[in-house]
Amino acid sequence: LKKQRIPPPDQMDDGRSFLDNDYVCQLLCYDLPIGHDLMIENLLDPAHIPFAHEGTIGRRKDAEPLEMKVNKTKRGIRGHVKEEYFNQFEAPCTIILHTPISAKMDMWQFVSCTPVSPDRMRIVYRAYRNWATWIDKMPFLPSY
């Protein structure tokens, strides 16, 4: 089998390619038993994290009110709860999440949510990160 590249890489806000800047890409595709509207709502709502992700990336005891500033974009909206972090919706079905972990650890997530039947959706997920890049060199993991 011929090794194929992933589709052209997504770009950062300034137009630079992730793959030219020491980022690695994780690519997943799943069909899930959830309506695509609920998934989009959850991805755009950072307040759900302490509750829906208790014990992994969230803790209920850390929940607090969030003030979100929302701006219109060319094809949707972008909400900020803290500087550099954002949740963006691009019509008709794409969510872009920028979640820098620290000044040196950055992560971008691109999620496409498509309904496939009532209460079922297909999610195509691409994440770019510039940390733990050694994971992509593990011989048993597919390389793109």
Tab-separated table of C-alpha atoms in Angstrom:
chain	number	residue	atom	x	y	z
A	1	LEU	CA	0.000	0.000	0.000
A	2	LYS	CA	1.170	3.470	-0.817
A	3	LYS	CA	1.491	5.800	2.167
A	4	GLN	CA	-0.799	8.820	1.710
A	5	ARG	CA	-0.547	12.276	3.223
A	6	ILE	CA	-3.351	13.833	5.176
A	7	PRO	CA	-5.312	16.565	3.360
A	8	PRO	CA	-3.565	19.952	3.158
A	9	PRO	CA	-2.758	21.011	6.715
A	10	ASP	CA	-4.824	23.539	8.567
A	11	GLN	CA	-3.241	26.864	9.266
A	12	MET	CA	-2.761	29.033	12.316
A	13	ASP	CA	-4.476	32.411	12.447
A	14	ASP	CA	-1.374	34.055	10.959
A	15	GLY	CA	-1.382	31.695	7.932
A	16	ARG	CA	1.575	29.525	8.975
A	17	SER	CA	1.180	25.766	8.529
A	18	PHE	CA	1.153	23.674	11.702
A	19	LEU	CA	3.236	20.925	10.111
A	20	ASP	CA	5.986	23.403	9.196
A	21	ASN	CA	6.218	24.596	12.798
A	22	ASP	CA	6.985	21.445	14.833
A	23	TYR	CA	3.344	20.476	15.389
A	24	VAL	CA	2.113	16.906	15.033
A	25	CYS	CA	-1.358	15.939	13.871
A	26	GLN	CA	-3.793	13.479	15.425
A	27	LEU	CA	-6.604	12.488	13.062
A	28	LEU	CA	-9.706	10.547	14.160
A	29	CYS	CA	-13.092	9.749	12.655
A	30	TYR	CA	-15.988	8.232	14.644
A	31	ASP	CA	-19.719	7.729	14.367
A	32	LEU	CA	-21.300	8.594	17.715
A	33	PRO	CA	-24.795	8.062	19.198
A	34	ILE	CA	-25.403	11.763	19.839
A	35	GLY	CA	-27.121	14.495	17.852
A	36	HIS	CA	-24.684	16.755	16.051
A	37	ASP	CA	-26.412	19.833	17.481
A	38	LEU	CA	-25.680	18.691	21.058
A	39	MET	CA	-22.052	17.969	20.197
A	40	ILE	CA	-21.590	21.404	18.635
A	41	GLU	CA	-23.221	23.022	21.675
A	42	ASN	CA	-20.880	21.167	24.065
A	43	LEU	CA	-17.772	21.983	22.046
A	44	LEU	CA	-18.663	25.677	22.015
A	45	ASP	CA	-19.488	25.835	25.744
A	46	PRO	CA	-16.338	25.835	27.916
A	47	ALA	CA	-18.513	25.893	31.061
A	48	HIS	CA	-19.421	22.206	30.526
A	49	ILE	CA	-15.825	20.997	31.054
A	50	PRO	CA	-15.773	20.840	34.896
A	51	PHE	CA	-19.020	18.839	34.866
A	52	ALA	CA	-18.863	16.603	31.795
A	53	HIS	CA	-15.155	15.817	32.126
A	54	GLU	CA	-14.899	15.298	35.904
A	55	GLY	CA	-11.700	13.436	36.737
A	56	THR	CA	-10.018	13.856	33.357
A	57	ILE	CA	-9.635	17.454	32.166
A	58	GLY	CA	-12.184	18.984	34.557
A	59	ARG	CA	-13.003	19.187	38.257
A	60	ARG	CA	-16.423	20.253	39.535
A	61	LYS	CA	-14.873	22.024	42.507
A	62	ASP	CA	-13.091	24.338	40.029
A	63	ALA	CA	-16.302	25.369	38.242
A	64	GLU	CA	-16.937	29.097	38.180
A	65	PRO	CA	-18.988	31.558	36.146
A	66	LEU	CA	-17.338	32.409	32.841
A	67	GLU	CA	-17.616	35.647	30.950
A	68	MET	CA	-17.409	34.959	27.242
A	69	LYS	CA	-16.861	37.634	24.636
A	70	VAL	CA	-18.295	36.609	21.269
A	71	ASN	CA	-17.259	38.127	17.937
A	72	LYS	CA	-18.654	37.561	14.475
A	73	THR	CA	-16.307	35.954	11.924
A	74	LYS	CA	-16.617	35.530	8.134
A	75	ARG	CA	-18.463	32.218	8.487
A	76	GLY	CA	-19.591	32.088	12.104
A	77	ILE	CA	-18.649	33.198	15.607
A	78	ARG	CA	-15.623	33.102	17.916
A	79	GLY	CA	-15.891	33.177	21.702
A	80	HIS	CA	-13.081	34.033	24.124
A	81	VAL	CA	-13.090	33.270	27.859
A	82	LYS	CA	-9.410	34.062	28.376
A	83	GLU	CA	-6.710	35.556	26.222
A	84	GLU	CA	-5.404	33.264	23.466
A	85	TYR	CA	-8.093	30.603	24.168
A	86	PHE	CA	-11.083	30.479	21.875
A	87	ASN	CA	-13.977	28.342	20.685
A	88	GLN	CA	-15.072	29.081	17.118
A	89	PHE	CA	-17.980	27.883	15.002
A	90	GLU	CA	-17.752	27.959	11.202
A	91	ALA	CA	-20.947	27.153	9.348
A	92	PRO	CA	-22.159	24.640	8.553
A	93	CYS	CA	-20.446	22.132	10.845
A	94	THR	CA	-16.888	23.018	11.967
A	95	ILE	CA	-15.620	23.862	15.433
A	96	ILE	CA	-12.105	25.257	15.980
A	97	LEU	CA	-10.694	25.190	19.509
A	98	HIS	CA	-7.441	26.904	20.485
A	99	THR	CA	-6.331	25.729	23.915
A	100	PRO	CA	-2.742	26.680	24.724
A	101	ILE	CA	-1.581	24.752	27.770
A	102	SER	CA	1.344	27.037	28.581
A	103	ALA	CA	3.542	29.610	26.854
A	104	LYS	CA	5.440	26.765	25.137
A	105	MET	CA	2.721	24.105	24.819
A	106	ASP	CA	0.081	24.853	22.212
A	107	MET	CA	-2.921	22.883	20.893
A	108	TRP	CA	-5.418	23.503	18.097
A	109	GLN	CA	-8.419	21.245	17.465
A	110	PHE	CA	-10.557	21.176	14.317
A	111	VAL	CA	-13.803	19.223	14.671
A	112	SER	CA	-16.328	18.590	11.915
A	113	CYS	CA	-19.713	17.310	13.120
A	114	THR	CA	-22.051	15.887	10.494
A	115	PRO	CA	-25.460	14.333	11.166
A	116	VAL	CA	-25.773	10.825	9.682
A	117	SER	CA	-29.242	9.955	11.046
A	118	PRO	CA	-31.519	11.159	13.861
A	119	ASP	CA	-29.465	11.284	17.086
A	120	ARG	CA	-26.282	10.012	15.366
A	121	MET	CA	-23.349	11.987	14.035
A	122	ARG	CA	-19.963	11.538	12.431
A	123	ILE	CA	-17.081	13.434	13.951
A	124	VAL	CA	-13.873	14.102	12.052
A	125	TYR	CA	-11.289	15.369	14.537
A	126	ARG	CA	-7.874	16.853	13.800
A	127	ALA	CA	-5.672	18.052	16.619
A	128	TYR	CA	-2.336	19.801	16.230
A	129	ARG	CA	0.042	20.048	19.177
A	130	ASN	CA	3.666	21.051	19.646
A	131	TRP	CA	4.225	18.918	22.767
A	132	ALA	CA	4.578	15.155	23.306
A	133	THR	CA	5.576	14.942	19.639
A	134	TRP	CA	7.559	11.766	20.400
A	135	ILE	CA	4.248	9.848	20.573
A	136	ASP	CA	3.954	10.085	16.785
A	137	LYS	CA	7.277	8.260	16.440
A	138	MET	CA	5.963	5.128	18.174
A	139	PRO	CA	6.291	2.308	15.606
A	140	PHE	CA	2.828	0.839	16.233
A	141	LEU	CA	0.965	4.119	15.570
A	142	PRO	CA	-0.051	5.111	12.033
A	143	SER	CA	1.862	8.005	10.538
A	144	TYR	CA	0.207	10.576	8.243
